[in-house]
XYZ file of C-alpha atoms in Angstrom:
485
model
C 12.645 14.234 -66.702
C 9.915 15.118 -69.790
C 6.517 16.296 -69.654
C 5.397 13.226 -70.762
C 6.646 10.734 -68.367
C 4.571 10.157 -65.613
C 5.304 10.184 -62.009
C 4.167 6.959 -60.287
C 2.472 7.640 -56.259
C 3.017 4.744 -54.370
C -0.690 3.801 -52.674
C -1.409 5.023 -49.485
C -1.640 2.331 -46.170
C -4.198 2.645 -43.813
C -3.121 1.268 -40.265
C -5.657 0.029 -37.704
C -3.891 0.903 -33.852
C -5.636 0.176 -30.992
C -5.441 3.196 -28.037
C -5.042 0.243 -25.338
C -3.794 -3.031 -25.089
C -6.540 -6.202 -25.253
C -5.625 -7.495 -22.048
C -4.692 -11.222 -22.197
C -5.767 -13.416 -19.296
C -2.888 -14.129 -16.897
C -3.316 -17.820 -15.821
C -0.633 -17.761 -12.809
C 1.345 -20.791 -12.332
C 1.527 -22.059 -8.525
C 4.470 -22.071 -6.936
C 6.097 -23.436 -3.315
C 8.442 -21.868 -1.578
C 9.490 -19.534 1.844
C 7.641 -16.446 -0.555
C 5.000 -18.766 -1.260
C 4.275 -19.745 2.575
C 4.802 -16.716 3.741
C 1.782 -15.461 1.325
C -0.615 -18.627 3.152
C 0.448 -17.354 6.355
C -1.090 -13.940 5.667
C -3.963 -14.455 3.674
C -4.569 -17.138 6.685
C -4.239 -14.264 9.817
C -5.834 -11.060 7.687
C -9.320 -13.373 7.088
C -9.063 -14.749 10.413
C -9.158 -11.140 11.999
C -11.471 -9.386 9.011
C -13.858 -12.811 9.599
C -13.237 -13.341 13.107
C -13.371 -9.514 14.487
C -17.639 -9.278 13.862
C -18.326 -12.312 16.211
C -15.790 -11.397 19.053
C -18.020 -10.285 22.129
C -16.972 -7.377 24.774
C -18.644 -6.205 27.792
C -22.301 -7.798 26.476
C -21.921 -6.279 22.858
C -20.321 -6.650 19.697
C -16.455 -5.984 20.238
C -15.851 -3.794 17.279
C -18.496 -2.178 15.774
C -19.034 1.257 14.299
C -22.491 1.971 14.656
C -23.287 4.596 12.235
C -26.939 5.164 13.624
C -25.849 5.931 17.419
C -23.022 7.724 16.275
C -20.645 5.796 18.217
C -17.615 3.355 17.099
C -16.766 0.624 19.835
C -13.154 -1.170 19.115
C -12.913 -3.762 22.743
C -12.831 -1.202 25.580
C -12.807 2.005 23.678
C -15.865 3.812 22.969
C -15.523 6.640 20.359
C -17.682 9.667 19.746
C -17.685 12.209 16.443
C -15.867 14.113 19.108
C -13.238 11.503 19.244
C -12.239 11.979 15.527
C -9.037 13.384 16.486
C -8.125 9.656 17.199
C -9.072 8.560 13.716
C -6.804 11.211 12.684
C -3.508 9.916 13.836
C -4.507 6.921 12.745
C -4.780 7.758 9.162
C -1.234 9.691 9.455
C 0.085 6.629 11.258
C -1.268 4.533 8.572
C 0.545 7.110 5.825
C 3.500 6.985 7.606
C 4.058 2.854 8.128
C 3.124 2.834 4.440
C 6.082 5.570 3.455
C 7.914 3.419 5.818
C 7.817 0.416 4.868
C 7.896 0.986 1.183
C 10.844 2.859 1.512
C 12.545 -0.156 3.490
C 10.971 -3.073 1.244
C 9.166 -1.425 -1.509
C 5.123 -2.791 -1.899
C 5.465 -5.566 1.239
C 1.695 -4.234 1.604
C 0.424 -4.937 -2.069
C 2.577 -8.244 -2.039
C 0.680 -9.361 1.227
C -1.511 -7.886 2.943
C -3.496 -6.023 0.163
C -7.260 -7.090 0.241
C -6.929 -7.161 -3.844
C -4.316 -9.458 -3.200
C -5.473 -11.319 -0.784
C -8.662 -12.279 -2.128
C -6.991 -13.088 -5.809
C -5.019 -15.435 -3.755
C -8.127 -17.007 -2.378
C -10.057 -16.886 -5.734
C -7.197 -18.515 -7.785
C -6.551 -21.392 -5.228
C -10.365 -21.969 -5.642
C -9.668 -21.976 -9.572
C -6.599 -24.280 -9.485
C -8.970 -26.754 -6.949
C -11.956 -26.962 -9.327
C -10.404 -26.086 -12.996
C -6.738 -27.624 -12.839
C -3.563 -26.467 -13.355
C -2.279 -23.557 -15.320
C -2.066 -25.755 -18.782
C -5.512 -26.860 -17.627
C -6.963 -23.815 -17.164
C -5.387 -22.497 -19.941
C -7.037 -24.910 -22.150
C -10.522 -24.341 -20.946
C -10.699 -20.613 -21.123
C -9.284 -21.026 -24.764
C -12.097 -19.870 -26.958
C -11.677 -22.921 -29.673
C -12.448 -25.548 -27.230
C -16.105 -25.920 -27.188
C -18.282 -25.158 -24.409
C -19.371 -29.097 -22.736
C -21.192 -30.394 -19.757
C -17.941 -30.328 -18.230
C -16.887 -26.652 -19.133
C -20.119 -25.553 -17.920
C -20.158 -27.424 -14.933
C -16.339 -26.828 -13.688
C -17.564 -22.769 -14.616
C -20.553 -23.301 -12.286
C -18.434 -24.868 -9.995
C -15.984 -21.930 -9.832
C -18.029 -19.492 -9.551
C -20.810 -20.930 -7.308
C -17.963 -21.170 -4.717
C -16.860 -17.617 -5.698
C -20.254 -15.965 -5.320
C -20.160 -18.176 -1.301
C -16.635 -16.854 -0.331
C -17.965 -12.731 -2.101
C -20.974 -12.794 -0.079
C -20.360 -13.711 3.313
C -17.156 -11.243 2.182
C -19.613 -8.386 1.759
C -22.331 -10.146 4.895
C -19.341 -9.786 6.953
C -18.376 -5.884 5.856
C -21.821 -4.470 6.527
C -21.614 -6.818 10.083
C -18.598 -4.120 11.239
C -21.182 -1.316 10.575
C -24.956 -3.155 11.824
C -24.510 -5.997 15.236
C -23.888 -9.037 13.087
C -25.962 -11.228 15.298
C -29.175 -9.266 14.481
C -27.706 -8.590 10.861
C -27.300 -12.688 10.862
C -31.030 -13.420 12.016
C -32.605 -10.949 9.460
C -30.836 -12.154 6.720
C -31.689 -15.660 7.385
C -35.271 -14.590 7.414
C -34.450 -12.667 4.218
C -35.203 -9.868 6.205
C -32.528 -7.287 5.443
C -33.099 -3.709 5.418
C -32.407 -2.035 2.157
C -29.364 -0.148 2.934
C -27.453 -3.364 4.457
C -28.673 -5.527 1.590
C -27.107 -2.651 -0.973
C -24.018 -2.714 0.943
C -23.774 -6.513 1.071
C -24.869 -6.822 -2.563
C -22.303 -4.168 -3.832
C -19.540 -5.004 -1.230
C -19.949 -8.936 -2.846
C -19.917 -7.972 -6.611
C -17.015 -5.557 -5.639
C -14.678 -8.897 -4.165
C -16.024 -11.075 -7.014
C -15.585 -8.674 -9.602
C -11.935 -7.530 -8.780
C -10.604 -10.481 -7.444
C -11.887 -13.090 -10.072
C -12.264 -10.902 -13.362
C -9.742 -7.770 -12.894
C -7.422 -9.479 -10.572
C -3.712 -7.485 -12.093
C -6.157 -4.682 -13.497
C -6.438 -3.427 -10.333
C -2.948 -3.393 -9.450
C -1.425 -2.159 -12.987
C -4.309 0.795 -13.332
C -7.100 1.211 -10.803
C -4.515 1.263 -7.670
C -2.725 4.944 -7.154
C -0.109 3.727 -4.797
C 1.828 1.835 -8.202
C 2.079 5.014 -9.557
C 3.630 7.140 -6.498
C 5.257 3.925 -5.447
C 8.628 4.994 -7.326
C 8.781 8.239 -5.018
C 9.657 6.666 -2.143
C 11.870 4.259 -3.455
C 15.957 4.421 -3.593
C 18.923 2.599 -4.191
C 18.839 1.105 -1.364
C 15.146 -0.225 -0.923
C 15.335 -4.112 -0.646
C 12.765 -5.139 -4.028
C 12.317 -8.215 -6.161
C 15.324 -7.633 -8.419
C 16.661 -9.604 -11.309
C 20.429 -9.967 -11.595
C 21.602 -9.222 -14.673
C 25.527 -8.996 -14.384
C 24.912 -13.277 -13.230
C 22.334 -13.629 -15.292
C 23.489 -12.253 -18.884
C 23.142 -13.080 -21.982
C 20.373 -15.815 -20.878
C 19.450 -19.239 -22.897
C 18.970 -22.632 -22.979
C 21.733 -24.989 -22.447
C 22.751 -28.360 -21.428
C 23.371 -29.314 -17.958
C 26.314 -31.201 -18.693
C 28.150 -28.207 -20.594
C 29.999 -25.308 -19.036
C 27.856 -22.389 -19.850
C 30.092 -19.960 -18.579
C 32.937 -21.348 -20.639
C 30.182 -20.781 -23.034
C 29.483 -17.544 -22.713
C 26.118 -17.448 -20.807
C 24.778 -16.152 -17.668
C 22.678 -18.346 -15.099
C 19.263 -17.378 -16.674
C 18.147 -20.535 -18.766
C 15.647 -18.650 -19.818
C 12.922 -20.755 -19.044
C 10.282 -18.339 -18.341
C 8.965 -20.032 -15.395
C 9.270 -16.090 -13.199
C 6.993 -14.851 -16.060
C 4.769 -17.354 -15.789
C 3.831 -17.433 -11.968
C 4.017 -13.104 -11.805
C 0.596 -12.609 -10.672
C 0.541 -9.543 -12.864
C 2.319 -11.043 -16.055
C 5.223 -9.342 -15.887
C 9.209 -9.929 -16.410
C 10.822 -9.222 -13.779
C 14.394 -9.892 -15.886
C 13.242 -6.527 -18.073
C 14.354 -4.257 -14.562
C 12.020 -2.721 -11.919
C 8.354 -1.999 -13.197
C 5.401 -0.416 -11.264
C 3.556 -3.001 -12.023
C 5.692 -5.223 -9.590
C 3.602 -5.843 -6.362
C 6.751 -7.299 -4.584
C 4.882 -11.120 -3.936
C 8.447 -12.562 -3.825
C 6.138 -15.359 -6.617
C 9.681 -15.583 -8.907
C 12.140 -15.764 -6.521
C 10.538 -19.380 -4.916
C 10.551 -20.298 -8.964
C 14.020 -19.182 -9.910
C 15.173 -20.860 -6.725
C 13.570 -24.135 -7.675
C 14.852 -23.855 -11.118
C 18.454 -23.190 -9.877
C 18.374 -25.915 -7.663
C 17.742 -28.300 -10.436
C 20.598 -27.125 -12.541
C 22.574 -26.928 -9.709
C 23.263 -23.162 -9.990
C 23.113 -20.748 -6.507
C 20.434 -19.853 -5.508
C 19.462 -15.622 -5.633
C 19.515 -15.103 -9.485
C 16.351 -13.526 -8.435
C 16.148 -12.182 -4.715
C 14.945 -9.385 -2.588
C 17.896 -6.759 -2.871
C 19.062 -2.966 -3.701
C 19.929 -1.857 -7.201
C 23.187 -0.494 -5.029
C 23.816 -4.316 -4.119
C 23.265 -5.124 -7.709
C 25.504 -2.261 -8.820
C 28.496 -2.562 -6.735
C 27.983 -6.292 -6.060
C 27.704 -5.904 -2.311
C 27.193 -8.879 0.214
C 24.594 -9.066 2.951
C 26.445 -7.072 5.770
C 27.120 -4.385 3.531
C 24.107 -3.720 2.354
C 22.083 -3.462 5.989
C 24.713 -0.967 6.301
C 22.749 1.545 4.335
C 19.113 0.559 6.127
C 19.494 3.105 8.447
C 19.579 6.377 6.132
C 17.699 9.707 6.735
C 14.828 8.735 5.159
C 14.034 6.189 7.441
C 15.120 7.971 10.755
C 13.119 10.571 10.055
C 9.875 8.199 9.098
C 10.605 6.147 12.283
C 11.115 9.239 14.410
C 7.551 10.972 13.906
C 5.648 7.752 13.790
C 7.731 7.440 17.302
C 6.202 10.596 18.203
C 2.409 10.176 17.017
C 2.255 6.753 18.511
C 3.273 8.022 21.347
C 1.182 10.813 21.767
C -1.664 8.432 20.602
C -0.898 6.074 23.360
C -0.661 8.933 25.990
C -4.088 10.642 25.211
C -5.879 7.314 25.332
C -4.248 6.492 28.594
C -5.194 9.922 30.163
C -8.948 9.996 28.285
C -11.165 11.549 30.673
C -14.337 9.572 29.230
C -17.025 12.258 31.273
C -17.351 15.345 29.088
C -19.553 17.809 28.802
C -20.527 21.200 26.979
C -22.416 24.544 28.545
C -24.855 26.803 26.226
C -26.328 30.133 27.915
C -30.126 30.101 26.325
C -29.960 32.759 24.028
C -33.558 33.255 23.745
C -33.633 34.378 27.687
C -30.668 35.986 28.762
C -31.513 36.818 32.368
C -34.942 36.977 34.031
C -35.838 38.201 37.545
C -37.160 35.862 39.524
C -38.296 35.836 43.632
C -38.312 39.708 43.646
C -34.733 39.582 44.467
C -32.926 36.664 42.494
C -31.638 37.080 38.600
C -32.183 33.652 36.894
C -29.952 32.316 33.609
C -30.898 29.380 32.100
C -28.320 26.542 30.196
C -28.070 23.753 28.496
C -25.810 21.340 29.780
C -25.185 18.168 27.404
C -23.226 15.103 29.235
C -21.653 13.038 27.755
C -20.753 9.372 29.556
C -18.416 7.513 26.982
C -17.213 4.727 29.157
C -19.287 1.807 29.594
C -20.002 1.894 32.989
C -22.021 4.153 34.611
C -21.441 7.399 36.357
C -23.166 9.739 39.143
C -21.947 13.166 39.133
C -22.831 16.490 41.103
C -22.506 19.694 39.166
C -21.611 22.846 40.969
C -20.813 26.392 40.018
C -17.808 28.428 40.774
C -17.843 32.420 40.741
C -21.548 32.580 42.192
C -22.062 33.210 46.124
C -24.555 30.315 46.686
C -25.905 29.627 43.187
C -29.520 27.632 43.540
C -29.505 24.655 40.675
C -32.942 23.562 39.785
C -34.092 21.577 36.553
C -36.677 22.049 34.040
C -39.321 21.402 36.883
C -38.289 23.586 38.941
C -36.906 20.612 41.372
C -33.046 21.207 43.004
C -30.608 19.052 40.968
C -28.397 16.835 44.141
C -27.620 14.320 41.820
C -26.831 13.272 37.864
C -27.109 9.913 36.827
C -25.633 9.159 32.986
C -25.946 5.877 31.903
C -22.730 3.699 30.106
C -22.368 5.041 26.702
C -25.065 8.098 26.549
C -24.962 11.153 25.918
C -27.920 13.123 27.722
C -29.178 17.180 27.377
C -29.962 18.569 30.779
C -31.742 21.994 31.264
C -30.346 23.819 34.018
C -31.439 26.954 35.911
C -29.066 28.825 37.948
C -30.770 31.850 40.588
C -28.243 34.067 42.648
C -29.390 37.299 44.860
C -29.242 40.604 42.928
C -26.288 42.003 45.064
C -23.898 38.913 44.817
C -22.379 39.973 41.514
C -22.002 43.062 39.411
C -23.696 44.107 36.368
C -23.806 42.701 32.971
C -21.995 38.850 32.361
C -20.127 37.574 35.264
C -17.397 34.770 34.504
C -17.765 31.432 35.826
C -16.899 28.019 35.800
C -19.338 24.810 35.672
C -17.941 21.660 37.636
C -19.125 18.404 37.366
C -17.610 15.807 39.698
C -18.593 12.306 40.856
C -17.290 8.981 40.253
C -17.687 6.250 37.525
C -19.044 2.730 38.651
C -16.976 0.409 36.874
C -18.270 -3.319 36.337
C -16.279 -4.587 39.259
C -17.903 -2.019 41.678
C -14.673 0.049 41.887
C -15.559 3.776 42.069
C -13.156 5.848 39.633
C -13.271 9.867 40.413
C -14.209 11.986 37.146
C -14.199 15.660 37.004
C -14.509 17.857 34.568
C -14.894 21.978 33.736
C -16.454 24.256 31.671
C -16.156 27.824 31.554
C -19.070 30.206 30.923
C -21.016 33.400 31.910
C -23.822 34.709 34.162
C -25.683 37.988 33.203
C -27.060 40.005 36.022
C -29.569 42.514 34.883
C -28.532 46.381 34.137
């Protein structure tokens, strides 16, 4: 090449990328089916019990309730103390475990049903699909070139009138779990409320209306943890919503009258009708995605749609990917159900429950704790009697009421008096307290040798249940008298 021709540079291209994706509303198409009921059925039972649950009554009070204040959570006859926290405890590994469990068995049955998120987008979009239409419909009216009318604006206020109603006695019923919901219902009646149950009902509210009618699949494809662990515990042979490709491929359109395997083609018409009711806008037909919540939403649609070609049924169905991949029937594939995995799941949640079941059975509900007074170790007292002084704190958390002696072992005829100097016969603790009782014990000089002396606090009596019966309670505490040097 010569110096003198020139070398011609192309002109640079600046490209504008976006870090995320603008998220495109999903507009969810509705859809009948066994899937489909079986969704009704539990968002039906999960608001009747999270509704329902506030207003049962128990004994004369509310029949779950986890009063914060007294530091005491009542679930029907069980009264729980910060002591008790041992319970909630197993609970939360029992909870773990049934998750691990079940995901393992039938991958995110707990997203796909029982998930408040889900649940309350379920609600949310039948209230849409009531007031706005279908999914053309609503479609149509969130578009941005149709022009806002009376009758945008008033099927929005509609909507989400009846959205704020269903968020806020949401949220009223929430903070009625953690304040009596009778007296929570008459103050906020009155307007009334306290600040810190009006925060909790006002955030609690925008929380349900926010992520069930704005974030909706948000939620479930980024904000929600368990989608992105979910692939841990799931195998080859989980049962999810899977698409089958070796029936299904290579998809398309075709006539009903033509043979479209003499054609060449799979089952999938490729009508997009499982993208289109997904409540997270995904394919299901592009393999197994974390985004998946497992509603079972395009198997009642792919069912329908077979039916009207007249194809089987199951193009889409709850299976394995082993099923899939070695074309296994029913029996065969129940066959692998019962792997390690699962044993070993269903073997310590055997256990926990269990031992769960057995300490609640065998709760002693009287308990109580001894502390020597450091401030006064021993005193003399009488001329010839050493005096210790405790503090015994009893602690009644059944709800009837109990009468209980307290005696001491290791003493030769300990003397028991109270603050005011009067002999304690008797203790009374009333249902569900928790009461501090100064105690003074006095033994002779010569009953014990020097320095602390073992011995053992007993309190004994019986409980007074609501039907009269008199249930025996006893309980020990080990501790130590000091005789003077």
């Amino acid at each position: 090449m010569s110096n003198t021709e020139k070398t011609t540079v192309s002109p640079i291209h600046f490209v504008d990328q976006d870090l995320y994706e603008i998220r495109n509303k999903i507009h969810p198409r509705s859809v009948s089916g066994v899937f489909a009921y079986a969704r009704i059925l539990m968002v039906v039972l999960t608001q009747l019990l999270f509704y329902g649950l506030p207003w049962l009554s128990w004994n004369g009070r509310q029949a779950v309730l986890f009063d914060l204040v007294t530091r005491k959570f009542y679930i029907f006859n069980l009264v729980l103390w910060p002591q008790d926290i041992i319970y909630l405890t197993l609970l939360l590994i029992l909870s773990a475990l049934a998750l691990f469990l079940f995901t393992a068995i039938a991958g995110r049955l707990f997203c796909g049903y029982a998930c408040p998120q889900t649940v309350y987008t379920e609600i949310f979009l039948w209230v849409e699909r009531r007031v706005e239409g279908d999914r053309l419909a609503r479609m149509k009216l969130d578009d941005e070139k149709w022009p806002w009318s009376f009758k945008k604006l008033r099927l929005k206020i509609c909507k989400h009138f009846i959205w704020l109603s269903i968020a806020v006695w949401t949220g009223f019923t929430f903070v009625g779990y953690f304040t009596p919901i009778v007296e929570l219902w008459r103050h906020f009646i009155q307007f009334d409320l306290g600040v810190w149950p009006t925060f909790w009902l006002c955030f609690y509210s925008f929380a349900t209306w926010g992520n069930a009618g704005f974030l909706r699949e948000q939620v479930c494809k980024y904000m929600c943890p368990y989608a992105r662990f979910q692939s841990v515990m799931v195998d080859k042979d989980t049962f999810v919503v899977t698409y089958d490709s070796h029936r299904g491929e290579p998809r398309g359109g075709r006539s009903k009258s033509v043979d479209h395997k003499a054609s060449g083609l799979g089952d999938c018409v490729d009508c997009s009708i499982c993208v289109q009711v997904c409540p997270t806008g995904i394919d299901i037909r592009n393999g197994m995605q974390y985004m998946c919540i497992g509603c079972g939403a395009c198997v009642d649609a792919c069912n329908q749609v077979m039916d009207k070609v007249e194809y089987p049924k199951g193009l889409i169905r709850y299976t394995t990917q082993r099923a899939i991949e070695e074309k296994l029937d029913s029996s065969a594939v129940r066959k692998y159900l019962f792997r390690p995995r699962i044993l070993i799941y269903s073997g310590i949640m055997a256990i926990l429950i269990t031992a769960f079941v057995t300490s609640l059975v065998i709760r002693n509900p009287l308990r109580f704790d001894v502390m020597r007074d450091r401030g006064a170790l021993a005193r003399e007292v009488n001329g010839d009697q050493v005096e210790n002084i405790y503090r015994i704190q009893v602690m009644n958390s059944s709800e009837s009421p109990m009468k209980l002696e307290l005696a001491i072992n290791g003493l030769e005829h300990p003397e028991i008096y109270d603050s005011q100097n009067q002999r304690i016969e008797q203790i009374e603790v009333p249902a569900s307290a928790n009461m501090m009782l100064p105690v003074k014990v006095r033994i002779s000089e010569d009953s014990l040798h020097k320095g602390p002396n073992p011995v053992v606090f007993v309190m004994q009596g019986h409980e007074i249940s609501a039907k009269g019966v008199m249930i025996p309670r006893k309980k020990e505490e080990k501790s130590t008298f000091i005789m003077l040097d």
